[in-house]
Short mmCIF file of C-alpha atoms in Angstrom, two decimals:
data_model
loop_
_atom_site.label_atom_id
_atom_site.label_comp_id
_atom_site.label_asym_id
_atom_site.label_seq_id
_atom_site.Cartn_x
_atom_site.Cartn_y
_atom_site.Cartn_z
CA UNK T 1 0.08 -0.03 -0.05
CA UNK T 2 1.24 3.46 -0.82
CA UNK T 3 1.35 5.50 2.46
CA UNK T 4 0.29 9.18 2.28
CA UNK T 5 1.92 10.08 5.67
CA UNK T 6 5.48 11.08 6.50
CA UNK T 7 7.63 8.57 8.21
CA UNK T 8 7.21 8.45 12.07
CA UNK T 9 8.74 11.49 13.76
CA UNK T 10 8.68 13.20 17.19
CA UNK T 11 8.58 16.75 18.47
CA UNK T 12 9.03 18.06 21.98
CA UNK T 13 6.19 20.25 23.38
CA UNK T 14 6.99 22.41 26.47
CA UNK T 15 4.03 21.43 28.66
CA UNK T 16 4.12 24.82 30.39
CA UNK T 17 4.92 27.43 27.69
CA UNK T 18 3.74 25.48 24.60
CA UNK T 19 6.93 25.97 22.62
CA UNK T 20 7.67 23.11 19.96
CA UNK T 21 11.14 21.81 19.39
CA UNK T 22 11.99 21.83 16.51
CA UNK T 23 9.90 24.92 15.70
CA UNK T 24 8.42 24.47 12.25
CA UNK T 25 5.64 26.58 10.69
CA UNK T 26 4.68 29.75 12.33
CA UNK T 27 1.63 32.01 11.71
CA UNK T 28 1.37 35.33 13.37
CA UNK T 29 -1.77 37.48 13.74
CA UNK T 30 -1.59 41.17 14.56
CA UNK T 31 -4.41 43.39 15.52
CA UNK T 32 -4.19 44.83 12.03
CA UNK T 33 -5.16 41.38 10.68
CA UNK T 34 -8.33 41.38 12.93
CA UNK T 35 -9.81 44.75 11.71
CA UNK T 36 -13.62 44.24 11.68
CA UNK T 37 -13.71 41.22 13.87
CA UNK T 38 -14.10 43.27 17.17
CA UNK T 39 -17.01 45.33 17.69
CA UNK T 40 -14.79 48.36 18.08
CA UNK T 41 -12.40 49.50 15.46
CA UNK T 42 -8.63 48.73 16.18
CA UNK T 43 -6.85 51.94 16.91
CA UNK T 44 -4.13 52.92 14.32
CA UNK T 45 -1.37 52.80 16.96
CA UNK T 46 -2.19 49.22 17.83
CA UNK T 47 -2.29 47.70 14.29
CA UNK T 48 1.20 46.11 14.67
CA UNK T 49 0.48 44.52 18.05
CA UNK T 50 0.58 40.75 18.05
CA UNK T 51 -2.56 39.05 19.25
CA UNK T 52 -1.64 35.50 18.68
CA UNK T 53 0.94 33.14 17.30
CA UNK T 54 0.38 29.56 15.94
CA UNK T 55 3.19 27.13 15.82
CA UNK T 56 2.32 24.10 13.72
CA UNK T 57 3.68 20.61 13.24
CA UNK T 58 3.14 20.32 9.51
CA UNK T 59 2.11 17.03 7.68
CA UNK T 60 0.75 16.45 4.19
CA UNK T 61 -2.83 17.74 3.75
CA UNK T 62 -4.29 14.35 3.21
CA UNK T 63 -7.22 12.48 4.63
CA UNK T 64 -6.12 10.38 7.54
CA UNK T 65 -3.31 12.62 8.59
CA UNK T 66 -3.51 14.92 11.71
CA UNK T 67 -2.33 18.44 12.10
CA UNK T 68 -1.31 19.76 15.51
CA UNK T 69 -0.27 23.13 16.75
CA UNK T 70 0.34 25.34 19.69
CA UNK T 71 -1.56 28.71 19.83
CA UNK T 72 -0.50 31.53 22.22
CA UNK T 73 -2.90 34.46 22.62
CA UNK T 74 -1.50 37.47 24.34
CA UNK T 75 -3.71 39.11 27.09
CA UNK T 76 -5.45 42.33 26.38
CA UNK T 77 -8.69 43.91 25.09
CA UNK T 78 -9.89 45.90 22.17
CA UNK T 79 -12.82 48.24 23.16
CA UNK T 80 -13.52 46.00 26.06
CA UNK T 81 -13.53 42.79 24.07
CA UNK T 82 -10.81 40.29 25.12
CA UNK T 83 -8.09 39.26 22.64
CA UNK T 84 -9.16 36.30 20.56
CA UNK T 85 -8.45 34.28 17.46
CA UNK T 86 -10.25 34.99 14.17
CA UNK T 87 -12.24 31.78 14.52
CA UNK T 88 -13.46 29.55 11.61
CA UNK T 89 -15.52 26.67 10.51
CA UNK T 90 -13.66 23.68 8.93
CA UNK T 91 -14.01 23.76 5.23
CA UNK T 92 -14.85 19.94 5.58
CA UNK T 93 -17.60 20.83 7.93
CA UNK T 94 -17.75 17.47 9.76
CA UNK T 95 -14.15 17.57 10.98
CA UNK T 96 -13.76 17.83 14.78
CA UNK T 97 -10.93 19.26 16.72
CA UNK T 98 -9.42 18.67 20.25
CA UNK T 99 -7.84 21.47 22.32
CA UNK T 100 -5.71 20.84 25.36
CA UNK T 101 -4.99 24.06 27.28
CA UNK T 102 -1.48 24.37 28.79
CA UNK T 103 -1.52 27.85 30.40
CA UNK T 104 -3.78 30.74 31.05
CA UNK T 105 -7.57 31.23 31.33
CA UNK T 106 -9.87 31.46 28.33
CA UNK T 107 -13.25 30.85 26.81
CA UNK T 108 -13.93 28.77 23.77
CA UNK T 109 -16.76 30.22 21.78
CA UNK T 110 -18.58 27.82 19.44
CA UNK T 111 -21.40 28.38 16.90
CA UNK T 112 -23.19 26.35 14.25
CA UNK T 113 -24.36 27.75 10.95
CA UNK T 114 -27.92 27.76 12.34
CA UNK T 115 -26.79 30.27 15.09
CA UNK T 116 -26.69 27.85 18.04
CA UNK T 117 -23.82 28.78 20.35
CA UNK T 118 -21.83 27.43 23.29
CA UNK T 119 -19.08 28.93 25.55
CA UNK T 120 -16.70 26.40 27.15
CA UNK T 121 -14.08 27.03 29.81
CA UNK T 122 -10.31 26.82 29.05
CA UNK T 123 -7.72 26.39 31.80
CA UNK T 124 -4.50 24.39 32.41
CA UNK T 125 -5.51 20.74 31.61
CA UNK T 126 -8.91 21.39 30.00
CA UNK T 127 -9.63 19.24 26.98
CA UNK T 128 -12.22 20.83 24.76
CA UNK T 129 -14.10 18.89 22.14
CA UNK T 130 -15.00 20.96 19.08
CA UNK T 131 -17.54 18.83 17.24
CA UNK T 132 -17.78 18.92 13.45
CA UNK T 133 -20.06 21.73 12.26
CA UNK T 134 -19.13 24.09 15.02
CA UNK T 135 -17.09 27.28 14.25
CA UNK T 136 -14.64 27.96 17.10
CA UNK T 137 -12.83 30.93 18.50
CA UNK T 138 -10.61 31.02 21.57
CA UNK T 139 -10.62 34.13 23.80
CA UNK T 140 -8.01 35.00 26.44
CA UNK T 141 -9.83 36.24 29.55
CA UNK T 142 -6.80 36.08 31.83
CA UNK T 143 -3.86 38.25 32.73
CA UNK T 144 -1.11 36.14 31.11
CA UNK T 145 -0.88 34.34 27.72
CA UNK T 146 -3.52 31.72 26.96
CA UNK T 147 -1.60 28.62 25.51
CA UNK T 148 -3.28 25.59 24.01
CA UNK T 149 -2.26 22.54 21.92
CA UNK T 150 -4.76 21.49 19.17
CA UNK T 151 -5.15 18.34 17.07
CA UNK T 152 -7.46 18.07 14.00
CA UNK T 153 -7.70 16.15 10.74
CA UNK T 154 -5.22 17.49 8.11
CA UNK T 155 -7.90 17.60 5.53
CA UNK T 156 -10.20 19.74 7.58
CA UNK T 157 -9.43 23.07 5.90
CA UNK T 158 -10.37 26.51 7.15
CA UNK T 159 -13.50 28.55 6.34
CA UNK T 160 -12.77 32.06 7.74
CA UNK T 161 -15.04 33.85 5.45
CA UNK T 162 -18.35 32.82 7.03
CA UNK T 163 -17.28 34.21 10.39
CA UNK T 164 -15.78 37.35 8.88
CA UNK T 165 -19.24 37.96 7.27
CA UNK T 166 -21.56 36.87 10.08
CA UNK T 167 -19.51 37.09 13.29
CA UNK T 168 -20.27 34.90 16.30
CA UNK T 169 -23.59 35.16 18.08
CA UNK T 170 -21.95 36.33 21.28
CA UNK T 171 -19.01 38.46 22.42
CA UNK T 172 -16.75 37.97 25.50
CA UNK T 173 -16.21 41.33 27.17
CA UNK T 174 -14.44 42.56 30.29
CA UNK T 175 -16.93 43.87 32.92
CA UNK T 176 -15.45 44.97 36.25
CA UNK T 177 -12.37 42.90 35.48
CA UNK T 178 -14.21 39.64 34.77
CA UNK T 179 -15.50 38.02 31.61
CA UNK T 180 -19.11 38.47 30.50
CA UNK T 181 -20.90 36.87 27.64
CA UNK T 182 -22.99 39.37 25.59
CA UNK T 183 -25.14 39.01 22.56
CA UNK T 184 -23.34 40.28 19.41
CA UNK T 185 -25.47 43.16 18.09
CA UNK T 186 -23.69 42.88 14.72
CA UNK T 187 -24.33 39.10 14.34
CA UNK T 188 -25.75 38.31 10.94
CA UNK T 189 -26.18 34.49 11.05
CA UNK N 1 -26.84 20.09 7.85
CA UNK N 2 -27.25 17.11 10.26
CA UNK N 3 -24.29 16.99 12.60
CA UNK N 4 -22.79 13.63 13.48
CA UNK N 5 -20.90 14.87 16.56
CA UNK N 6 -21.89 15.41 20.11
CA UNK N 7 -22.53 18.99 21.32
CA UNK N 8 -19.34 20.72 22.50
CA UNK N 9 -18.09 19.43 25.81
CA UNK N 10 -15.02 19.66 28.06
CA UNK N 11 -12.95 17.26 30.17
CA UNK N 12 -10.13 18.00 32.53
CA UNK N 13 -6.82 16.19 31.99
CA UNK N 14 -4.34 15.97 34.90
CA UNK N 15 -1.24 17.04 33.00
CA UNK N 16 1.03 15.10 35.43
CA UNK N 17 -0.90 11.88 36.22
CA UNK N 18 -3.03 11.65 33.14
CA UNK N 19 -6.37 11.17 34.91
CA UNK N 20 -9.55 12.36 33.07
CA UNK N 21 -12.37 14.15 34.94
CA UNK N 22 -15.05 12.98 34.51
CA UNK N 23 -13.73 9.53 34.08
CA UNK N 24 -15.57 7.85 31.22
CA UNK N 25 -14.74 4.57 29.42
CA UNK N 26 -11.95 2.43 30.93
CA UNK N 27 -10.13 -0.49 29.34
CA UNK N 28 -7.75 -2.51 31.50
CA UNK N 29 -5.21 -5.08 30.18
CA UNK N 30 -3.74 -7.64 32.50
CA UNK N 31 -0.72 -9.87 31.71
CA UNK N 32 -3.26 -12.71 31.15
CA UNK N 33 -4.53 -10.71 28.15
CA UNK N 34 -1.05 -10.44 26.66
CA UNK N 35 -0.25 -14.23 26.53
CA UNK N 36 1.78 -14.91 23.38
CA UNK N 37 2.77 -11.21 22.79
CA UNK N 38 5.90 -11.51 24.85
CA UNK N 39 8.79 -13.76 23.71
CA UNK N 40 8.56 -15.49 27.03
CA UNK N 41 5.37 -17.10 28.44
CA UNK N 42 3.67 -15.07 31.22
CA UNK N 43 4.05 -16.98 34.56
CA UNK N 44 0.74 -18.30 36.04
CA UNK N 45 1.21 -16.26 39.12
CA UNK N 46 1.33 -12.98 37.22
CA UNK N 47 -1.79 -13.40 34.90
CA UNK N 48 -3.85 -11.00 37.03
CA UNK N 49 -1.21 -8.30 37.14
CA UNK N 50 -2.39 -5.10 35.37
CA UNK N 51 -0.07 -3.96 32.60
CA UNK N 52 -1.96 -0.95 31.30
CA UNK N 53 -5.13 1.08 31.63
CA UNK N 54 -6.74 3.23 28.94
CA UNK N 55 -9.16 5.92 29.94
CA UNK N 56 -11.03 7.22 26.86
CA UNK N 57 -13.16 10.24 26.06
CA UNK N 58 -15.86 8.55 23.94
CA UNK N 59 -17.51 10.12 20.94
CA UNK N 60 -19.62 8.62 18.13
CA UNK N 61 -17.56 6.33 15.87
CA UNK N 62 -18.08 8.47 12.76
CA UNK N 63 -15.85 10.01 10.16
CA UNK N 64 -14.71 13.44 11.25
CA UNK N 65 -14.97 12.82 14.95
CA UNK N 66 -11.73 12.34 17.14
CA UNK N 67 -11.21 9.90 19.88
CA UNK N 68 -8.81 10.79 22.75
CA UNK N 69 -7.46 8.73 25.68
CA UNK N 70 -4.93 8.56 28.40
CA UNK N 71 -2.96 5.27 28.60
CA UNK N 72 -0.95 4.36 31.73
CA UNK N 73 1.56 1.45 31.39
CA UNK N 74 2.97 0.15 34.71
CA UNK N 75 6.68 -0.39 34.92
CA UNK N 76 8.05 -4.00 34.79
CA UNK N 77 9.33 -6.75 32.59
CA UNK N 78 8.32 -10.21 31.34
CA UNK N 79 11.23 -12.40 30.62
CA UNK N 80 13.36 -9.30 30.24
CA UNK N 81 10.90 -7.64 27.85
CA UNK N 82 9.49 -4.37 29.10
CA UNK N 83 5.72 -3.95 29.79
CA UNK N 84 4.02 -2.79 26.67
CA UNK N 85 0.66 -2.31 24.93
CA UNK N 86 -0.70 -4.90 22.57
CA UNK N 87 -0.10 -2.73 19.56
CA UNK N 88 -2.25 -2.55 16.50
CA UNK N 89 -2.66 -1.21 13.00
CA UNK N 90 -5.71 0.92 12.39
CA UNK N 91 -8.47 -0.89 10.51
CA UNK N 92 -8.77 2.15 8.27
CA UNK N 93 -5.00 1.85 7.49
CA UNK N 94 -4.45 5.48 6.50
CA UNK N 95 -5.57 6.92 9.81
CA UNK N 96 -2.71 8.69 11.80
CA UNK N 97 -2.48 9.16 15.57
CA UNK N 98 -0.81 11.66 17.80
CA UNK N 99 0.71 10.86 21.17
CA UNK N 100 1.61 13.36 23.92
CA UNK N 101 3.67 11.76 26.75
CA UNK N 102 2.86 13.26 30.21
CA UNK N 103 4.97 11.07 32.54
CA UNK N 104 7.64 8.36 32.47
CA UNK N 105 10.11 7.06 29.89
CA UNK N 106 9.17 4.91 26.93
CA UNK N 107 9.80 3.70 23.40
CA UNK N 108 7.22 3.77 20.69
CA UNK N 109 7.72 0.84 18.32
CA UNK N 110 6.26 1.23 14.83
CA UNK N 111 6.05 -1.15 11.89
CA UNK N 112 4.60 -1.26 8.39
CA UNK N 113 2.93 -4.25 6.86
CA UNK N 114 6.09 -4.56 4.68
CA UNK N 115 8.18 -5.04 7.82
CA UNK N 116 9.83 -1.58 7.94
CA UNK N 117 10.20 -0.48 11.54
CA UNK N 118 11.00 2.59 13.69
CA UNK N 119 11.64 3.18 17.39
CA UNK N 120 10.79 6.64 18.70
CA UNK N 121 11.48 8.14 22.19
CA UNK N 122 8.73 8.87 24.66
CA UNK N 123 9.25 11.28 27.59
CA UNK N 124 7.40 14.08 29.29
CA UNK N 125 6.35 16.52 26.54
CA UNK N 126 7.29 14.27 23.55
CA UNK N 127 4.74 14.50 20.71
CA UNK N 128 4.92 11.36 18.56
CA UNK N 129 3.46 11.22 15.09
CA UNK N 130 2.15 7.85 14.20
CA UNK N 131 1.52 8.03 10.42
CA UNK N 132 -1.17 6.04 8.76
CA UNK N 133 -0.10 2.57 7.82
CA UNK N 134 2.24 2.13 10.84
CA UNK N 135 1.25 -0.34 13.63
CA UNK N 136 2.20 1.14 16.95
CA UNK N 137 3.08 -0.24 20.39
CA UNK N 138 4.25 1.77 23.38
CA UNK N 139 6.77 0.38 25.79
CA UNK N 140 7.56 1.46 29.31
CA UNK N 141 11.33 1.47 29.79
CA UNK N 142 11.33 3.51 32.94
CA UNK N 143 10.95 2.90 36.66
CA UNK N 144 7.53 4.63 37.03
CA UNK N 145 4.25 4.64 35.07
CA UNK N 146 4.46 5.63 31.44
CA UNK N 147 1.56 7.98 30.80
CA UNK N 148 0.51 9.40 27.43
CA UNK N 149 -2.55 11.26 25.94
CA UNK N 150 -3.50 10.08 22.37
CA UNK N 151 -5.73 11.62 19.71
CA UNK N 152 -6.90 9.70 16.63
CA UNK N 153 -9.73 9.70 14.07
CA UNK N 154 -12.78 8.04 15.61
CA UNK N 155 -13.37 5.84 12.49
CA UNK N 156 -9.79 4.57 12.52
CA UNK N 157 -10.77 1.27 14.23
CA UNK N 158 -8.41 -1.44 15.55
CA UNK N 159 -6.64 -4.33 13.82
CA UNK N 160 -5.01 -6.24 16.67
CA UNK N 161 -5.03 -9.61 14.74
CA UNK N 162 -2.14 -8.83 12.29
CA UNK N 163 0.23 -7.99 15.22
CA UNK N 164 -0.97 -11.06 17.28
CA UNK N 165 -0.03 -13.23 14.26
CA UNK N 166 3.10 -11.52 13.12
CA UNK N 167 4.57 -9.73 16.08
CA UNK N 168 6.67 -6.60 15.67
CA UNK N 169 10.07 -6.87 13.90
CA UNK N 170 11.85 -5.80 17.06
CA UNK N 171 11.65 -6.28 20.93
CA UNK N 172 12.59 -3.78 23.54
CA UNK N 173 14.46 -5.65 26.35
CA UNK N 174 16.25 -4.67 29.52
CA UNK N 175 20.02 -5.22 29.31
CA UNK N 176 22.08 -4.07 32.41
CA UNK N 177 19.18 -1.84 33.41
CA UNK N 178 18.83 -0.05 30.17
CA UNK N 179 16.68 -0.57 27.07
CA UNK N 180 18.03 -2.34 24.05
CA UNK N 181 16.38 -2.90 20.61
CA UNK N 182 16.72 -6.54 19.52
CA UNK N 183 15.42 -8.27 16.36
CA UNK N 184 12.31 -10.43 17.18
CA UNK N 185 13.29 -14.02 16.34
CA UNK N 186 9.56 -14.95 16.13
CA UNK N 187 8.64 -12.09 13.65
CA UNK N 188 6.56 -13.48 10.84
CA UNK N 189 5.90 -10.34 8.73
#
C-alpha cells in the first residue's frame, strides 16, 4: 500500500509554555489582521500589536493525517473585548478538533451555521471537544498568555469567510475585571 | 446540515498523572490478556497483574470525530521484555495518531505491513506522530508509570490480529538496566 503520511517522527512540546522543538511553521496574527472582527475599530497605533501566534507541526494535507499546533494568545482587550483568534468553520464541515490548554484562562466560543452557540471554559489541563459543524474561536480572559495545543484532521481546511461576514452570536467582554458573555449586536447568522 | 458529533463538551486532564475528569470509558489489560505477545510465556502467578489502563473520552464512531484517551503502562518486565501495549494497525489503515507523553520514559515501536520499523523516544512533552499505515506499540522502559494522551480519528478502528499473528520486527528488552532494541526472532511479517 502506498502511504500518504510522513515517516514516524517526534517533536518536543513544552507542557508549560507551549513551545515546539523543533519549531516548524509559524503563523502570526496582529491586531491589523483582525480589523472588523471586534465590535470596536482597532486603533491605528495598535495595528502592529501581536494578538496570537500559531506554531504548527506540518504534515501532508491528506485524509487520515492529523495536524497539531500550539496557539498562544496574548492578554489584552480591544474596546472591552478580550483578545481572541479569528475563528473559523472547517471547510470539511464534519471535521472535529481537540484542544488541550497548557496555560492561562480562556473561553472557547462555538457556533453552528444555524446560530446555536456554546461557551466552554479553558484552563490548564482542559480538553475541549470541538465537534464537526461548530465554528470555534478562543478568547484569552486572563492576565497572562493563553496557550493551547490543538489536534485536527489534516484535510479539515479553514473557512474564515463565514465568520468574517456573520460574526459569532456572542462576544466575550471585560466587565469589572471579569469576563461576561454578551449577545453580538452585529451578528448576521 | 445534520451534525454527526456530540454537542461541545470539556474534560479535565491531569497534565502530570493523566487522569481524566469526568472519568468515562476504561479498558484494562492484564498480563493474562497479553499471553503470546511477549517472547517468554507469562508466569501463572502474574496473569492477574495489570499492565496498562486506557481511559477514553468517547464520541460517536463517525468519520470526522476524534477519539482521545490517556494510557498508563505500569513499569516492569516479562522475561526481560519491558511492559508494553498490545499494539495494532488501524483498521482504516491510512488513519494517523498523535501521542503526547505526560510522565515516564518509553519507546514507541512502529512497523509497516512490509516489515519496515522505527523506534521513537517517549518522555514528558514528547509528541509522537504515528503516520497512517504504521502499527504502533508503546513500551515502558522507565521505573515509574508511562503516561500518554492520544488523539486519533474516531473511524480509525483497531486491527489487533495482524500483530497477534506476526509480532513486531523488534523487541525492547532490559540489558544491564537499560533498554536495548533486538530483532524479534519470532517475527513473521
